[in-house]
Amino acid sequence: MTQDTLTAPAGDLAGDGTRWWRDAVIYQVYVRSFADSDGDGVGDLPGIRSRLPHLAGLGVDALWLTPFYVSPMADFGYDVADYRDVDPLFGTLDDARGLIADAHAHGLRIIVDVVPNHTSDRHAWFQAALAAAPGSPERARYIFRDGRGPDGAEPPNDWESVFGGPAWTRLPDGQWYLHLFAPEQPDLNWENPEVHAEFADVLRFWLDLGVDGFRVDVAHGMAKAPGLPDVGHADQVEMLGTAVLPYFDQDHVHDIHREWRRLLDSYAGERIAVAEAWAPTPERLAAYTRPDELHQAFNFHYLTASWEAPAMRRVIEESLRTAGEVGAPATWVLSNHDVKRHVTRYGGGDRGLRRARAAALLTLALPGSSYVYQGEELGLPEVLDLPEEFQQDPQRLRGDGAGRDGCRVPLPWEGEEPPFGFGAGGGSWLPIPTGWRDLTVAAQRDDPRSMLNLYAEALRIRRAHPALGDGSLRWLDGPAGTLVFVRESAGDGARGRVACAVNLGGRAVRVPAYGTRLLASGPVRGDGDHVELPPDTALWWDVEEDG
Ligand code: NOJ
């Protein structure tokens, strides 16, 4: 395999009309944990730059970079103090320019995060709001209210923060401000035209610098229900993504996305936006990707589905149906920096790894676009036993094992000892388990059966085969516990078909050999006409005509 060789760009990076995003495989770089160039134990932009040949060789189409803007890091960059500059921890604006240019030269597009629901409490606007009086224009950029109760000592409503506790903090002057996340992340008031103008300018700043799009943080939260009504229910975090809450997924949030789409469309080169939106149903999620709104929305219903054929099939069908109804591609995602890594979610150990390998082939065979979270291509598990003193994620304060540090442990690149080439120094901001010496990029590169090579091969085939990527699928009958489907090229281009079978059950099954084997996620045996598919295994075939 060719980890270090360049691949041809997926599309015409400069041109319009490629609709590249409809089937792009986008690799999520959690900047803090990807590669550290200056030895301070924290990943940075020059670190990413130095690893671009590896990413291009892996065969992804684009990178999504998590926030690298000026931030006090109360939520590791999702608390932005200056949207137009790079935090010194991660580099400089020139490093960002260089990274964008180098990525493009490698055929990789760049998507950056934008965090519009809230700023940092150190942002100049919030500092001005603190210094100003209740009712002032400075406070009107955020959501300040008087409290309830005789002396206003009760929060204005019963909303809870996603990180635990009330979503309101009181100031010495008696007013309260809203923060759906940490107190250091005050929510902006999107009823205020000044907020719209400011973010339009921020988007333009990065578009002018050459980025190919944005991942929109909390895209479902920017608009709140008029009057800020009570939820009427405690433990609201348990309702996330399943219930309608007055602070998420409000109908009028879509007006903002329409405005942003117009702005994106005013730029050449198919600049895109992907919504981080937790919506109660696939229909409501698809609404974020209507033709005049954002291009993609992460499919968290797929991410949270259990490893069972009926559950997976249901979510795949619903996702394809609802995305299809609005003419958008489905956007598949298995892991990110906010959830337990799927090797562990699927059972951990050998079984979790086997399932994650099968899930990779399932996901990359589905119609639409896919995201790959850094480290899933190495089969990294969640680190469950991080010593207390290293745990830093504000969400851990919620209890219920909700801390996200375990999926953010830095990438192991090479060598026998931590930090495994992650940084020029001897450390990393979260310790890397010594047991990851067999999971480093270098250790996997020359092993044809490694997870890294499974991803690289799947991505190579996906790019070359006309049946994979955008389009539709046709289900085939398969034994209980399996998902079997065929993909067919559409349009006037090259013809071809790929069949994919996944055994999500606990027993080996016999399935017909649908064609010439392209790739398997684990060992399979065949007798010519049939294949024995072990549990938690997936297989791709190239199907000849009439197959
Ligand atoms: C979603 C981000 O992915 C997460 O990391 C962050 O804590 C919240 N939004 C708040 O910005």
mmCIF file of N, CA, C and O and ligand atoms in Angstrom, residues 28 30 64 66-67 74-79 113-118 162-163 180-182 185 215-220 276 278 298 300 336-338 393-395 404 408, ligand 1:
data_model
loop_
_atom_site.group_PDB
_atom_site.id
_atom_site.type_symbol
_atom_site.label_atom_id
_atom_site.label_comp_id
_atom_site.label_asym_id
_atom_site.label_seq_id
_atom_site.Cartn_x
_atom_site.Cartn_y
_atom_site.Cartn_z
ATOM 1 N N GLN A 28 -11.927 13.505 10.156
ATOM 2 C CA GLN A 28 -11.967 14.488 11.254
ATOM 3 C C GLN A 28 -10.639 14.518 11.991
ATOM 4 O O GLN A 28 -10.226 13.525 12.595
ATOM 5 N N TYR A 30 -8.956 15.913 15.116
ATOM 6 C CA TYR A 30 -9.094 16.572 16.426
ATOM 7 C C TYR A 30 -7.728 17.180 16.705
ATOM 8 O O TYR A 30 -6.784 16.495 17.117
ATOM 9 N N TRP A 64 -11.766 17.683 8.153
ATOM 10 C CA TRP A 64 -12.496 18.618 9.033
ATOM 11 C C TRP A 64 -11.594 18.838 10.241
ATOM 12 O O TRP A 64 -11.241 17.890 10.941
ATOM 13 N N THR A 66 -11.112 20.448 13.922
ATOM 14 C CA THR A 66 -11.850 20.976 15.071
ATOM 15 C C THR A 66 -11.268 22.357 15.418
ATOM 16 O O THR A 66 -10.185 22.733 14.952
ATOM 17 N N PRO A 67 -11.960 23.160 16.240
ATOM 18 C CA PRO A 67 -11.575 24.576 16.401
ATOM 19 C C PRO A 67 -10.125 24.762 16.851
ATOM 20 O O PRO A 67 -9.654 24.095 17.780
ATOM 21 N N ALA A 74 -11.741 26.241 27.806
ATOM 22 C CA ALA A 74 -12.624 25.672 28.832
ATOM 23 C C ALA A 74 -13.340 24.443 28.270
ATOM 24 O O ALA A 74 -13.656 23.512 28.999
ATOM 25 N N ASP A 75 -13.611 24.456 26.957
ATOM 26 C CA ASP A 75 -14.181 23.286 26.285
ATOM 27 C C ASP A 75 -13.306 22.936 25.084
ATOM 28 O O ASP A 75 -13.786 22.654 24.001
ATOM 29 N N PHE A 76 -12.004 23.009 25.300
ATOM 30 C CA PHE A 76 -11.017 22.623 24.300
ATOM 31 C C PHE A 76 -11.253 23.244 22.937
ATOM 32 O O PHE A 76 -11.240 22.568 21.915
ATOM 33 N N GLY A 77 -11.505 24.550 22.929
ATOM 34 C CA GLY A 77 -11.593 25.276 21.665
ATOM 35 C C GLY A 77 -13.017 25.544 21.228
ATOM 36 O O GLY A 77 -13.241 26.375 20.350
ATOM 37 N N TYR A 78 -13.992 24.845 21.799
ATOM 38 C CA TYR A 78 -15.396 25.146 21.482
ATOM 39 C C TYR A 78 -15.891 26.337 22.315
ATOM 40 O O TYR A 78 -17.086 26.556 22.474
ATOM 41 N N ASP A 79 -14.942 27.061 22.867
ATOM 42 C CA ASP A 79 -15.215 28.330 23.561
ATOM 43 C C ASP A 79 -14.275 29.330 22.909
ATOM 44 O O ASP A 79 -13.119 29.452 23.277
ATOM 45 N N ASP A 113 -14.238 24.241 11.659
ATOM 46 C CA ASP A 113 -15.373 24.302 12.569
ATOM 47 C C ASP A 113 -15.779 25.764 12.729
ATOM 48 O O ASP A 113 -14.922 26.634 12.803
ATOM 49 N N VAL A 114 -17.075 26.012 12.829
ATOM 50 C CA VAL A 114 -17.518 27.338 13.256
ATOM 51 C C VAL A 114 -18.463 27.116 14.436
ATOM 52 O O VAL A 114 -19.245 26.170 14.452
ATOM 53 N N VAL A 115 -18.308 27.954 15.447
ATOM 54 C CA VAL A 115 -19.023 27.750 16.721
ATOM 55 C C VAL A 115 -19.938 28.968 16.944
ATOM 56 O O VAL A 115 -19.555 29.935 17.604
ATOM 57 N N PRO A 116 -21.153 28.911 16.387
ATOM 58 C CA PRO A 116 -22.017 30.098 16.412
ATOM 59 C C PRO A 116 -23.050 30.121 17.535
ATOM 60 O O PRO A 116 -23.721 31.139 17.701
ATOM 61 N N ASN A 117 -23.211 29.042 18.263
ATOM 62 C CA ASN A 117 -24.243 29.040 19.312
ATOM 63 C C ASN A 117 -23.801 29.844 20.522
ATOM 64 O O ASN A 117 -24.613 30.437 21.216
ATOM 65 N N HIS A 118 -22.485 29.846 20.757
ATOM 66 C CA HIS A 118 -21.954 30.518 21.946
ATOM 67 C C HIS A 118 -20.549 30.995 21.651
ATOM 68 O O HIS A 118 -19.892 30.493 20.734
ATOM 69 N N VAL A 162 -26.060 21.067 28.943
ATOM 70 C CA VAL A 162 -25.669 19.743 28.444
ATOM 71 C C VAL A 162 -24.539 19.167 29.313
ATOM 72 O O VAL A 162 -24.382 17.951 29.417
ATOM 73 N N PHE A 163 -23.773 20.037 29.939
ATOM 74 C CA PHE A 163 -22.669 19.575 30.782
ATOM 75 C C PHE A 163 -23.103 19.382 32.239
ATOM 76 O O PHE A 163 -22.276 19.165 33.118
ATOM 77 N N LEU A 180 -25.956 26.956 27.264
ATOM 78 C CA LEU A 180 -26.410 25.571 27.110
ATOM 79 C C LEU A 180 -25.275 24.591 27.395
ATOM 80 O O LEU A 180 -25.511 23.409 27.611
ATOM 81 N N PHE A 181 -24.044 25.096 27.405
ATOM 82 C CA PHE A 181 -22.894 24.246 27.723
ATOM 83 C C PHE A 181 -22.259 24.800 29.000
ATOM 84 O O PHE A 181 -22.978 25.096 29.952
ATOM 85 N N ALA A 182 -20.943 24.970 29.051
ATOM 86 C CA ALA A 182 -20.301 25.412 30.293
ATOM 87 C C ALA A 182 -20.621 26.889 30.574
ATOM 88 O O ALA A 182 -20.922 27.653 29.641
ATOM 89 N N GLN A 185 -19.242 29.410 28.301
ATOM 90 C CA GLN A 185 -19.720 29.418 26.903
ATOM 91 C C GLN A 185 -21.104 30.082 26.826
ATOM 92 O O GLN A 185 -22.116 29.410 26.589
ATOM 93 N N ARG A 215 -17.968 23.019 9.450
ATOM 94 C CA ARG A 215 -18.768 22.127 10.290
ATOM 95 C C ARG A 215 -19.414 23.060 11.308
ATOM 96 O O ARG A 215 -18.728 23.808 12.002
ATOM 97 N N VAL A 216 -20.734 23.070 11.332
ATOM 98 C CA VAL A 216 -21.458 24.039 12.146
ATOM 99 C C VAL A 216 -21.785 23.407 13.497
ATOM 100 O O VAL A 216 -22.618 22.506 13.590
ATOM 101 N N ASP A 217 -21.119 23.899 14.519
ATOM 102 C CA ASP A 217 -21.306 23.382 15.877
ATOM 103 C C ASP A 217 -22.705 23.756 16.402
ATOM 104 O O ASP A 217 -23.136 24.903 16.231
ATOM 105 N N VAL A 218 -23.356 22.790 17.016
ATOM 106 C CA VAL A 218 -24.688 23.025 17.619
ATOM 107 C C VAL A 218 -25.610 23.758 16.631
ATOM 108 O O VAL A 218 -26.292 24.725 16.990
ATOM 109 N N ALA A 219 -25.653 23.272 15.421
ATOM 110 C CA ALA A 219 -26.443 23.934 14.372
ATOM 111 C C ALA A 219 -27.933 23.907 14.686
ATOM 112 O O ALA A 219 -28.704 24.647 14.085
ATOM 113 N N HIS A 220 -28.321 23.063 15.610
ATOM 114 C CA HIS A 220 -29.750 22.929 15.959
ATOM 115 C C HIS A 220 -30.117 23.809 17.163
ATOM 116 O O HIS A 220 -31.260 23.812 17.607
ATOM 117 N N GLU A 276 -23.839 19.952 12.701
ATOM 118 C CA GLU A 276 -23.876 19.096 13.882
ATOM 119 C C GLU A 276 -25.234 19.368 14.517
ATOM 120 O O GLU A 276 -25.437 20.394 15.157
ATOM 121 N N TRP A 278 -28.528 17.563 16.554
ATOM 122 C CA TRP A 278 -29.192 16.419 17.187
ATOM 123 C C TRP A 278 -30.684 16.670 17.041
ATOM 124 O O TRP A 278 -31.246 17.527 17.719
ATOM 125 N N PHE A 298 -24.643 15.412 10.088
ATOM 126 C CA PHE A 298 -24.147 14.139 10.637
ATOM 127 C C PHE A 298 -25.313 13.258 11.032
ATOM 128 O O PHE A 298 -26.248 13.698 11.715
ATOM 129 N N PHE A 300 -26.446 11.020 13.390
ATOM 130 C CA PHE A 300 -26.188 10.439 14.718
ATOM 131 C C PHE A 300 -27.139 9.286 15.022
ATOM 132 O O PHE A 300 -26.882 8.514 15.939
ATOM 133 N N ASN A 336 -16.836 10.260 16.789
ATOM 134 C CA ASN A 336 -16.251 11.603 16.751
ATOM 135 C C ASN A 336 -15.677 11.906 18.135
ATOM 136 O O ASN A 336 -15.626 11.004 18.987
ATOM 137 N N HIS A 337 -15.288 13.156 18.349
ATOM 138 C CA HIS A 337 -14.591 13.496 19.596
ATOM 139 C C HIS A 337 -15.536 13.652 20.778
ATOM 140 O O HIS A 337 -15.097 14.060 21.859
ATOM 141 N N ASP A 338 -16.822 13.399 20.583
ATOM 142 C CA ASP A 338 -17.806 13.555 21.663
ATOM 143 C C ASP A 338 -18.389 12.236 22.144
ATOM 144 O O ASP A 338 -19.182 12.241 23.084
ATOM 145 N N ASP A 393 -12.189 17.050 30.538
ATOM 146 C CA ASP A 393 -13.376 17.438 29.790
ATOM 147 C C ASP A 393 -14.461 17.977 30.719
ATOM 148 O O ASP A 393 -14.829 17.303 31.676
ATOM 149 N N PRO A 394 -15.006 19.180 30.433
ATOM 150 C CA PRO A 394 -16.054 19.713 31.317
ATOM 151 C C PRO A 394 -17.276 18.798 31.416
ATOM 152 O O PRO A 394 -17.965 18.796 32.430
ATOM 153 N N GLN A 395 -17.505 18.006 30.391
ATOM 154 C CA GLN A 395 -18.693 17.138 30.425
ATOM 155 C C GLN A 395 -18.589 16.040 31.494
ATOM 156 O O GLN A 395 -19.590 15.456 31.893
ATOM 157 N N ARG A 404 -15.393 12.878 27.937
ATOM 158 C CA ARG A 404 -15.029 12.564 26.555
ATOM 159 C C ARG A 404 -13.518 12.466 26.348
ATOM 160 O O ARG A 404 -13.061 12.348 25.215
ATOM 161 N N ARG A 408 -10.301 11.103 23.030
ATOM 162 C CA ARG A 408 -9.470 12.208 22.525
ATOM 163 C C ARG A 408 -7.983 11.978 22.771
ATOM 164 O O ARG A 408 -7.173 12.898 22.614
HETATM 165 C C1 NOJ B 1 -20.367 20.003 20.028
HETATM 166 C C2 NOJ B 1 -18.891 19.759 20.033
HETATM 167 O O1 NOJ B 1 -18.602 18.689 19.178
HETATM 168 C C3 NOJ B 1 -18.502 19.489 21.453
HETATM 169 O O2 NOJ B 1 -17.187 19.029 21.560
HETATM 170 C C4 NOJ B 1 -18.712 20.753 22.249
HETATM 171 O O3 NOJ B 1 -18.466 20.491 23.613
HETATM 172 C C5 NOJ B 1 -20.151 21.263 22.109
HETATM 173 N N1 NOJ B 1 -20.628 21.222 20.756
HETATM 174 C C6 NOJ B 1 -20.264 22.680 22.572
HETATM 175 O O4 NOJ B 1 -19.637 23.540 21.654
#
